[in-house]
CSV table of C-alpha atoms and ligand atoms in Angstrom, one decimal:
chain,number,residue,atom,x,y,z
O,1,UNK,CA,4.6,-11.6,0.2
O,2,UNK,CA,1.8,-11.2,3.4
O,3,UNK,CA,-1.4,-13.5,2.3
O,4,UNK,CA,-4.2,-10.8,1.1
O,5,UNK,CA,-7.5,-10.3,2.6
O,6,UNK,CA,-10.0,-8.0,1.5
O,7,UNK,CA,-12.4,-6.4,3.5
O,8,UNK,CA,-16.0,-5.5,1.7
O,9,UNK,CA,-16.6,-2.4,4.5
O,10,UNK,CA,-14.5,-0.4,6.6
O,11,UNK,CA,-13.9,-1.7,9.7
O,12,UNK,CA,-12.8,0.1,12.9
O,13,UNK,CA,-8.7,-0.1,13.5
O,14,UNK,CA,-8.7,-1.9,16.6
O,15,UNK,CA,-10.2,-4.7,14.7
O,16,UNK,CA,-7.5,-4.9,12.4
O,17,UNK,CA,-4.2,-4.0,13.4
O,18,UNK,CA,-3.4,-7.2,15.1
O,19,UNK,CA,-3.6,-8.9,12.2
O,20,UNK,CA,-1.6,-6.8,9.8
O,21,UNK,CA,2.1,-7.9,10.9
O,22,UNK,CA,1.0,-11.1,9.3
O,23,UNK,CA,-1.5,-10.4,6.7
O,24,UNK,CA,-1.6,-7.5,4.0
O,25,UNK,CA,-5.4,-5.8,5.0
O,26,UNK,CA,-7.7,-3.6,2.6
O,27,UNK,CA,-10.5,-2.6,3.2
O,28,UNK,CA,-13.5,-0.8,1.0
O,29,UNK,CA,-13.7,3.0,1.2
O,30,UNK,CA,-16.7,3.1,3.5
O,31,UNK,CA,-18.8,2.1,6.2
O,32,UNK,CA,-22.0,2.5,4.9
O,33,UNK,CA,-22.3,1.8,1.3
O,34,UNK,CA,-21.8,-1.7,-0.2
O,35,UNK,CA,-18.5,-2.5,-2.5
O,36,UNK,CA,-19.7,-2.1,-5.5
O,37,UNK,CA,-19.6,-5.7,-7.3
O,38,UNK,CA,-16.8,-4.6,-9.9
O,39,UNK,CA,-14.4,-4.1,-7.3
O,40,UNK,CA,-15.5,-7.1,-5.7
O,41,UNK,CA,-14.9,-9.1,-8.7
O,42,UNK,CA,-11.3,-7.6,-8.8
O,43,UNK,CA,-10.4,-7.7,-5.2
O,44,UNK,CA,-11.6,-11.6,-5.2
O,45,UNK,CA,-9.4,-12.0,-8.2
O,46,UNK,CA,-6.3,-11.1,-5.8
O,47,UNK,CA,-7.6,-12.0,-2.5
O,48,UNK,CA,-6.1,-15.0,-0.3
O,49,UNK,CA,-9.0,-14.5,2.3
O,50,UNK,CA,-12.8,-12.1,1.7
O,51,UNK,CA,-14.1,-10.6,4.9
O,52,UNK,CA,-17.7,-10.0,3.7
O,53,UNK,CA,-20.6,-8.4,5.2
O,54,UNK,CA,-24.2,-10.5,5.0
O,55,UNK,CA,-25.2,-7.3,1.9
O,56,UNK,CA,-22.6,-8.9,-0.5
O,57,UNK,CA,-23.5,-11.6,-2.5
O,58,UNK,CA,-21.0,-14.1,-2.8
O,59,UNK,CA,-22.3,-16.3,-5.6
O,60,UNK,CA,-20.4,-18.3,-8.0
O,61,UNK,CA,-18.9,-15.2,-10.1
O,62,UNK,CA,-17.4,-14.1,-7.3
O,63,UNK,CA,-15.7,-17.7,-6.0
O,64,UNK,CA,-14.8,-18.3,-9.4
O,65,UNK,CA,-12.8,-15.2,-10.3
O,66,UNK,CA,-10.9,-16.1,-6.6
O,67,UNK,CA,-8.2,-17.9,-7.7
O,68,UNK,CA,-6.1,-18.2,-4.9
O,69,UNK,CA,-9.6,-18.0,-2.8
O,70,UNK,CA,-9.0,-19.6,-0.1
O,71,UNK,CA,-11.6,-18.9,2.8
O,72,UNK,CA,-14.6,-16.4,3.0
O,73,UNK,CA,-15.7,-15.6,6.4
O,74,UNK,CA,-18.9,-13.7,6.9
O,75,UNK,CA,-19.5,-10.7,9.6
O,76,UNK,CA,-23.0,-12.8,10.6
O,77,UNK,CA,-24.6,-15.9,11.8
O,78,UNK,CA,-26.5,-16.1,8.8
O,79,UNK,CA,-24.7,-17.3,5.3
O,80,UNK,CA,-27.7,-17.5,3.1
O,81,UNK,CA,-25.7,-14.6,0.8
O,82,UNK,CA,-23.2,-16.8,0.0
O,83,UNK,CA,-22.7,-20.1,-2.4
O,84,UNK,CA,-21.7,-22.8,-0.4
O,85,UNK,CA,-22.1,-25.2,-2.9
O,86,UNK,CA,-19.7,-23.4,-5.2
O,87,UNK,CA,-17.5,-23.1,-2.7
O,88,UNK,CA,-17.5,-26.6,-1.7
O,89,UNK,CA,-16.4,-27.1,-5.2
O,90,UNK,CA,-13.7,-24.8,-5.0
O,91,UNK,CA,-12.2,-26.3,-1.6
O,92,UNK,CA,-12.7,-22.9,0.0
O,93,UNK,CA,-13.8,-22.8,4.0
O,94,UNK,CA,-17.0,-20.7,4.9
O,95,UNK,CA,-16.8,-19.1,8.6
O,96,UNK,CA,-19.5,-17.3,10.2
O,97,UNK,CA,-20.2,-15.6,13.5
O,98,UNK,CA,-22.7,-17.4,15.5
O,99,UNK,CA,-22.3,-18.0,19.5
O,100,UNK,CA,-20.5,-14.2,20.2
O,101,UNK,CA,-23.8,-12.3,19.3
O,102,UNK,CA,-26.4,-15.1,20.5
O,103,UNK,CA,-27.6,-12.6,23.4
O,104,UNK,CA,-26.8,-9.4,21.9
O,105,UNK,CA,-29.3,-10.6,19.0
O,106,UNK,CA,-31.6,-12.2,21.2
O,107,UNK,CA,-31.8,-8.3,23.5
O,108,UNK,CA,-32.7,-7.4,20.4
O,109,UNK,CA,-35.7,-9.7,19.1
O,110,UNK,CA,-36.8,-8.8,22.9
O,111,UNK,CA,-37.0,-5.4,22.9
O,112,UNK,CA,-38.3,-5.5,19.7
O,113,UNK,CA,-41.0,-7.3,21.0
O,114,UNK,CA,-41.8,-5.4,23.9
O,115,UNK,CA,-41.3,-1.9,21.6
O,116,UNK,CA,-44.2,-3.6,19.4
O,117,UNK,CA,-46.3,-4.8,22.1
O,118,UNK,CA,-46.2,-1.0,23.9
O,119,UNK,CA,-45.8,1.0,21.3
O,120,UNK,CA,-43.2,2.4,21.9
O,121,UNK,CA,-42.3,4.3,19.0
O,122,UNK,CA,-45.3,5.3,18.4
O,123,UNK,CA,-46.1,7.0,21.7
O,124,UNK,CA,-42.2,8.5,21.6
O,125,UNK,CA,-42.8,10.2,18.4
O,126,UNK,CA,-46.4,11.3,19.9
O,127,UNK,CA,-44.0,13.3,22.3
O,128,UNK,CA,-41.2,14.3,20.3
O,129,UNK,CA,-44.1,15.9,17.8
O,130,UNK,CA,-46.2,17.7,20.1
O,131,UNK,CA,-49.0,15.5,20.1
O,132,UNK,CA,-49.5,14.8,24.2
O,133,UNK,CA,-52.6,16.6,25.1
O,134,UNK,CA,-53.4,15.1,28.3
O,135,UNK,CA,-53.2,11.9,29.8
O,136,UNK,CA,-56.2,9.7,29.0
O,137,UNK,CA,-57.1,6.4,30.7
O,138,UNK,CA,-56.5,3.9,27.0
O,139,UNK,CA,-53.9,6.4,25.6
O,140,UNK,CA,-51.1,4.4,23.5
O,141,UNK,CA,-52.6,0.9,25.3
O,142,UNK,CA,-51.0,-1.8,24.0
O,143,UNK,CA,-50.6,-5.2,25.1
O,144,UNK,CA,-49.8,-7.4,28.0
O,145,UNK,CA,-46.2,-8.9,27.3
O,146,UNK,CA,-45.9,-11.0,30.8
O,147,UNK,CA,-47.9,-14.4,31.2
O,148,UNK,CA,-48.7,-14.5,27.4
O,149,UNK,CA,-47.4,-17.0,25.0
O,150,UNK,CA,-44.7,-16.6,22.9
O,151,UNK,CA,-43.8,-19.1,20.0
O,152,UNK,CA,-40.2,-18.9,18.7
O,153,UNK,CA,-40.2,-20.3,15.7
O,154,UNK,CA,-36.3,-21.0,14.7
O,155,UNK,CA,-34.7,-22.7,18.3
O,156,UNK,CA,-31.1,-22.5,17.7
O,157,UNK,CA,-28.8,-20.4,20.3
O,158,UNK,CA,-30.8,-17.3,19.6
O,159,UNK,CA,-34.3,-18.3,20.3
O,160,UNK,CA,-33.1,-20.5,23.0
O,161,UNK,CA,-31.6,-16.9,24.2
O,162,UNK,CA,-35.0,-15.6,23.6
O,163,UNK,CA,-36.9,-18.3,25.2
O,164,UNK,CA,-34.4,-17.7,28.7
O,165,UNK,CA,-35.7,-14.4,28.7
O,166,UNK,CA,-39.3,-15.0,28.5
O,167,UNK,CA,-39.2,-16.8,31.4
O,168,UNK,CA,-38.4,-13.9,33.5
O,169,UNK,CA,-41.8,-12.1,32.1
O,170,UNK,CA,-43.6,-15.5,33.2
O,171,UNK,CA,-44.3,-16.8,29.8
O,172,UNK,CA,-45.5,-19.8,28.5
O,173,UNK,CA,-43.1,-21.2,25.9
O,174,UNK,CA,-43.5,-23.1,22.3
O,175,UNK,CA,-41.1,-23.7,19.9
O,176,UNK,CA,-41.3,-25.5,16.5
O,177,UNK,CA,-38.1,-26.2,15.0
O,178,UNK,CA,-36.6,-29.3,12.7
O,179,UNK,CA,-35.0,-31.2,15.4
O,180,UNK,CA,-36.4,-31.4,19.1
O,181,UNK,CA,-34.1,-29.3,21.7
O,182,UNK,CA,-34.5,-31.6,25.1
O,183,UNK,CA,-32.4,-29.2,27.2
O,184,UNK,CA,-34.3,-26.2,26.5
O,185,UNK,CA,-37.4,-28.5,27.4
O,186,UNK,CA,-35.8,-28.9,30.5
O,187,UNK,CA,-34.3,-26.2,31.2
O,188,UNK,CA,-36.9,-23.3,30.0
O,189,UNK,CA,-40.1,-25.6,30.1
O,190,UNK,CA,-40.3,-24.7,26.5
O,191,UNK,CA,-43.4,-27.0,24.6
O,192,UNK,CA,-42.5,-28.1,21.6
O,193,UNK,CA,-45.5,-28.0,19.1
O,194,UNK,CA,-46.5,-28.3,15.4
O,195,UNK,CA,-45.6,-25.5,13.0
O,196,UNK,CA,-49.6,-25.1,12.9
O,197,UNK,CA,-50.6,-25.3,16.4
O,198,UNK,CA,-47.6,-22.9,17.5
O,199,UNK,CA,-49.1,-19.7,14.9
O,200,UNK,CA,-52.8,-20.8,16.1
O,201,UNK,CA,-51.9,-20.2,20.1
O,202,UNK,CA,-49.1,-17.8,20.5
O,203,UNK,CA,-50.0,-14.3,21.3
O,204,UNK,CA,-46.3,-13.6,20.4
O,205,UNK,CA,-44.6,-15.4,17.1
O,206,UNK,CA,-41.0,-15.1,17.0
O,207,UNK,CA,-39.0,-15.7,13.6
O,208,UNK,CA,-35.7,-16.4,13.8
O,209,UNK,CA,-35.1,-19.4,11.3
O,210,UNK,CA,-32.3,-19.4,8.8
O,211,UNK,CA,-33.4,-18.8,5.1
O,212,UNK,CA,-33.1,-21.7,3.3
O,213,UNK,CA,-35.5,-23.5,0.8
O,214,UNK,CA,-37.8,-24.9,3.3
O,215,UNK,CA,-38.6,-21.2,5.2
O,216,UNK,CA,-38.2,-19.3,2.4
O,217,UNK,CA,-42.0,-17.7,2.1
O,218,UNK,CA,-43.1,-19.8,5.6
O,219,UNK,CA,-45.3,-17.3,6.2
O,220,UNK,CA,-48.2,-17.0,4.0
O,221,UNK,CA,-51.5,-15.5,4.4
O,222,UNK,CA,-53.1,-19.0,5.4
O,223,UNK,CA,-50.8,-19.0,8.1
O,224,UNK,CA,-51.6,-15.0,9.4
O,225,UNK,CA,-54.7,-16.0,9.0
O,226,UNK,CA,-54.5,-19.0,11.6
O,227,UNK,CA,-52.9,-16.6,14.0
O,228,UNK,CA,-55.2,-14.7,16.7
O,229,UNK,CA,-56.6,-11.2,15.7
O,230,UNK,CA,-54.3,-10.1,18.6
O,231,UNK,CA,-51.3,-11.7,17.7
O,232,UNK,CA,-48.0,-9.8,17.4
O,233,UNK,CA,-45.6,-10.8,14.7
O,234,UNK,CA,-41.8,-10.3,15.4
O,235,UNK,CA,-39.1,-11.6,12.5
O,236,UNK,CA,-36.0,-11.2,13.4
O,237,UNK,CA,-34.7,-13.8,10.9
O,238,UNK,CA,-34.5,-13.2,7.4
O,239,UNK,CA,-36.9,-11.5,5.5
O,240,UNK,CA,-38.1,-13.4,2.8
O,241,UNK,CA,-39.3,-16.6,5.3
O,242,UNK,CA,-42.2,-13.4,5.4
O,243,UNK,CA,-44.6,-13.2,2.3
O,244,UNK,CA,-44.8,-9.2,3.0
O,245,UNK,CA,-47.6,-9.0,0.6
O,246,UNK,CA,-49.6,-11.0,3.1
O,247,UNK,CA,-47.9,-9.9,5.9
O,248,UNK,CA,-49.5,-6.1,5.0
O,249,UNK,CA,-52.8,-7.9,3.9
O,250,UNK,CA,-52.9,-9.8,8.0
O,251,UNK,CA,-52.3,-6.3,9.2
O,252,UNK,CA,-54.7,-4.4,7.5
O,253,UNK,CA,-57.6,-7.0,7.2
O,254,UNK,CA,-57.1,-7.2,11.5
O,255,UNK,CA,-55.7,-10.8,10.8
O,256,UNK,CA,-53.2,-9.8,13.2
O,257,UNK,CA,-52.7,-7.1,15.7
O,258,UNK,CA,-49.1,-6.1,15.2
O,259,UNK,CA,-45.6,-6.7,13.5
O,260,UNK,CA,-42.6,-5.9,14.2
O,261,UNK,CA,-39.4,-6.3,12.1
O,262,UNK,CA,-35.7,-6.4,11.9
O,263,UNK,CA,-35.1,-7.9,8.1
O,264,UNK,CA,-36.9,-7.8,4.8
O,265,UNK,CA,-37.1,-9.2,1.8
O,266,UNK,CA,-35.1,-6.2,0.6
O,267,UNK,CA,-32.4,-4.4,2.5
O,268,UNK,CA,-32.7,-1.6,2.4
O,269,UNK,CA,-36.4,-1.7,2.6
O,270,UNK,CA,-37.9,0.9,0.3
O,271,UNK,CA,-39.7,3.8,2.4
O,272,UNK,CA,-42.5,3.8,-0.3
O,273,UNK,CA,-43.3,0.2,1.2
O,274,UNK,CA,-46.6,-0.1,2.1
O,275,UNK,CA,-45.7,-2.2,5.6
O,276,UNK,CA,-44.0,1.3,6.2
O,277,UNK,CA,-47.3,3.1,6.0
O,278,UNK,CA,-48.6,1.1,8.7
O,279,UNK,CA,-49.0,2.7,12.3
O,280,UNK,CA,-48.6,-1.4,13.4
O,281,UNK,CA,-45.4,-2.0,12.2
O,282,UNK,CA,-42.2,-1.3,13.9
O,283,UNK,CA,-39.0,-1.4,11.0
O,284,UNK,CA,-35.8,-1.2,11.8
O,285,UNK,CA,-32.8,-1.9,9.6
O,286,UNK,CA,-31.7,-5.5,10.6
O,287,UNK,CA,-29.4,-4.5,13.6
O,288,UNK,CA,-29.7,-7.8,15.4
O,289,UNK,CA,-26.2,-8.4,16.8
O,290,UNK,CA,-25.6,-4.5,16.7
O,291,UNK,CA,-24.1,-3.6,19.8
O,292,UNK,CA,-20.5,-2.0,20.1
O,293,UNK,CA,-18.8,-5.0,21.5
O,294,UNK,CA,-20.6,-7.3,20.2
O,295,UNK,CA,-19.7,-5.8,16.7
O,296,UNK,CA,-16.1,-5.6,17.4
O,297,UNK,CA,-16.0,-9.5,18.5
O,298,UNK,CA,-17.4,-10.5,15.1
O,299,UNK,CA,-15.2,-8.6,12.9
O,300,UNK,CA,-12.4,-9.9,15.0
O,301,UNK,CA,-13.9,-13.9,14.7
O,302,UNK,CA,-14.0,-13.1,11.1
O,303,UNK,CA,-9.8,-12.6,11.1
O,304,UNK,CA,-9.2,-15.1,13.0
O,305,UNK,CA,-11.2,-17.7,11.0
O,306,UNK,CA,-8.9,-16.3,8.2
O,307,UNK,CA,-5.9,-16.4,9.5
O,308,UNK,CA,-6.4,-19.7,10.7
O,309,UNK,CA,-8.0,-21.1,7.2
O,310,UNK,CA,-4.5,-19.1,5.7
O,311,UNK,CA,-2.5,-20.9,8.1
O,312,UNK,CA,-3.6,-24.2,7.5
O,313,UNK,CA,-5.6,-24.4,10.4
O,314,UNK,CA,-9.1,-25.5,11.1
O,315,UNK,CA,-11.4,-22.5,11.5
O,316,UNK,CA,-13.3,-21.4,14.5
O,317,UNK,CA,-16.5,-21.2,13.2
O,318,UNK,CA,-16.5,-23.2,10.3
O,319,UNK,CA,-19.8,-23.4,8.0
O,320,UNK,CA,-18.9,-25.9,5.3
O,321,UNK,CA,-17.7,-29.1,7.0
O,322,UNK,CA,-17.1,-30.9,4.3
O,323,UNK,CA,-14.1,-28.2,3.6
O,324,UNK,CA,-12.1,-30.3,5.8
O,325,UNK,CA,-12.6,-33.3,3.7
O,326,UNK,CA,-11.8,-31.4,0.7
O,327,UNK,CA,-8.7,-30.1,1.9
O,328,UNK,CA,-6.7,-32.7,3.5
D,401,GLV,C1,-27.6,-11.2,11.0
D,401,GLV,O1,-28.7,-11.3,10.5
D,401,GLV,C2,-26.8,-12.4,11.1
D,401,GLV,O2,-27.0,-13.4,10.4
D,401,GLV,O3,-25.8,-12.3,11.8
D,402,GLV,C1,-27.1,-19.8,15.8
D,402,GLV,O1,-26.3,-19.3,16.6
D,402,GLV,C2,-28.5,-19.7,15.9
D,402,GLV,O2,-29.0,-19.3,16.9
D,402,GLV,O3,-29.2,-20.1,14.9
């Protein structure tokens, strides 16, 4: 019998069928609702390998009822939807996808930046609706991108993707992150800089730290309140680094000038949110590494991590390290 590896969305055929001489390959239904968690519960049951997307939660329930579990690899950089503590216990490998969508996700943190800082929807819908009058000397100004300050807060690949293209708009870098990154110093003249002093002098602030204890609610309403009054927030991370509470408090109170967002504290975001309601705010629905080939790539990393993991071999892109220990 083929090894078994479920797949929590549909994926596209091309990034399958090389893998299904050697592996038996489900998938669920559809591409754009989640499995529901019964079926996840039965698939894990039977499943030698779980090709999950960052919506699933892949908590204890789920590694447990995997009895021949033997390797879950996610479709994202991010893992923070899944137990790796329980799976540590269980001896199965966690894979991710970081490296193939570093610039795909880092062209997106920058447009959505400069979308914020022009306004661009705003001024498209203006068009689209009807709404352009006449040209007028201050309509739709928004701000200066080029020789401001940005502050990425989060330097791994991605921000130091993000930080290489700030340079080309001529602007000054900071970064705070846990551990100092000499080559992007050297490299990108990025200044590295307190957590404090990076919110009180960027005009853009850039989050794109991993959720884990220590960022989980980073951003408070002390901190907005540090930032200028023209500051533009941009969190391409995870969403609930962001107290949104205070994030919509900073934007109506003139805390802050602008926000604009990829991820939130609850995906889908509700459209009854009050951020929504904001003319400030760009949303969109956390499409960071969401280009076509870019896409593709992942979903085939994810495989290949599998079949590696199923064949004995050491994954790719492997999250818990200490599976190695546990295995041998
Ligand atoms: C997306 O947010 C990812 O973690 O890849
Ligand atoms: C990983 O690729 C990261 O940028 O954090």
């Amino acid at each position: 019998m083929k090894p078994y590896i479920y797949v929590t969305r549909k994926l596209p055929k091309e990034a399958i069928e090389r893998f299904e001489a050697e592996f038996e390959i489900n998938m669920w239904d559809y591409e754009d609702v989640p499995v529901p968690r019964e079926i996840l519960i039965k698939e894990a049951m039977k499943a030698d390998a779980l090709l999950t997307m960052l919506s699933d939660s892949i908590d204890e329930t789920i590694l447990n009822a995997g009895e021949n579990l033997k390797v879950v690899a996610n479709l994202a950089v991010g893992f923070d939807n899944i137990n790796v503590e329980a799976a540590n216990k269980r001896g199965i490998a966690v894979c991710n996808t970081p490296d193939v969508l570093t610039d795909t996700t880092a062209d997106l943190a920058f447009s959505l930046l400069m979308a914020t800082a022009r306004r661009i929807v705003e001024a498209a819908e203006m068009v689209k609706q009807g709404e352009w009058k006449s040209w007028s000397p201050l309509l739709l100004a928004g701000s200066d991108i080029h020789h401001k300050t940005i502050g990425i807060v989060g330097m791994g690949k991605i921000g130091s993707a993000v930080a290489r293209r700030a340079t080309g708009f001529e602007m000054e870098i900071l970064y705070h992150n846990r551990t100092r990154k000499p080559e992007v110093e050297k490299e990108l003249g990025a200044v590295y800089s307190s957590f404090e002093d990076l919110v009180m002098k960027s005009d853009f602030i850039v989050c794109l730290t991993p959720l884990t204890n220590e960022t989980r609610n980073l951003f408070t309403r002390e901190v907005f309140k540090k930032m200028k009054s023209s500051a533009i927030f941009i969190n391409v991370g995870r969403g609930p680094v962001v107290d949104e509470e205070a994030l919509y408090e900073a934007l109506v109170d003139g805390d802050i000038a602008a926000a604009g967002l990829d991820v939130f504290v609850k995906e889908p975001i509700s459209a009854e949110h009050p951020l929504l309601k904001l003319s400030n705010v760009i949303a969109i629905p956390h499409i960071g590494s969401s280009s076509v080939e870019t896409r593709v790539i992942m979903m085939k990393l994810c495989l290949e991590n599998s079949k590696a993991v199923l064949n004995g071999e050491e994954p790719k892109t492997l999250v818990n390290k200490e599976w190695k220990a546990l295995v041998k």
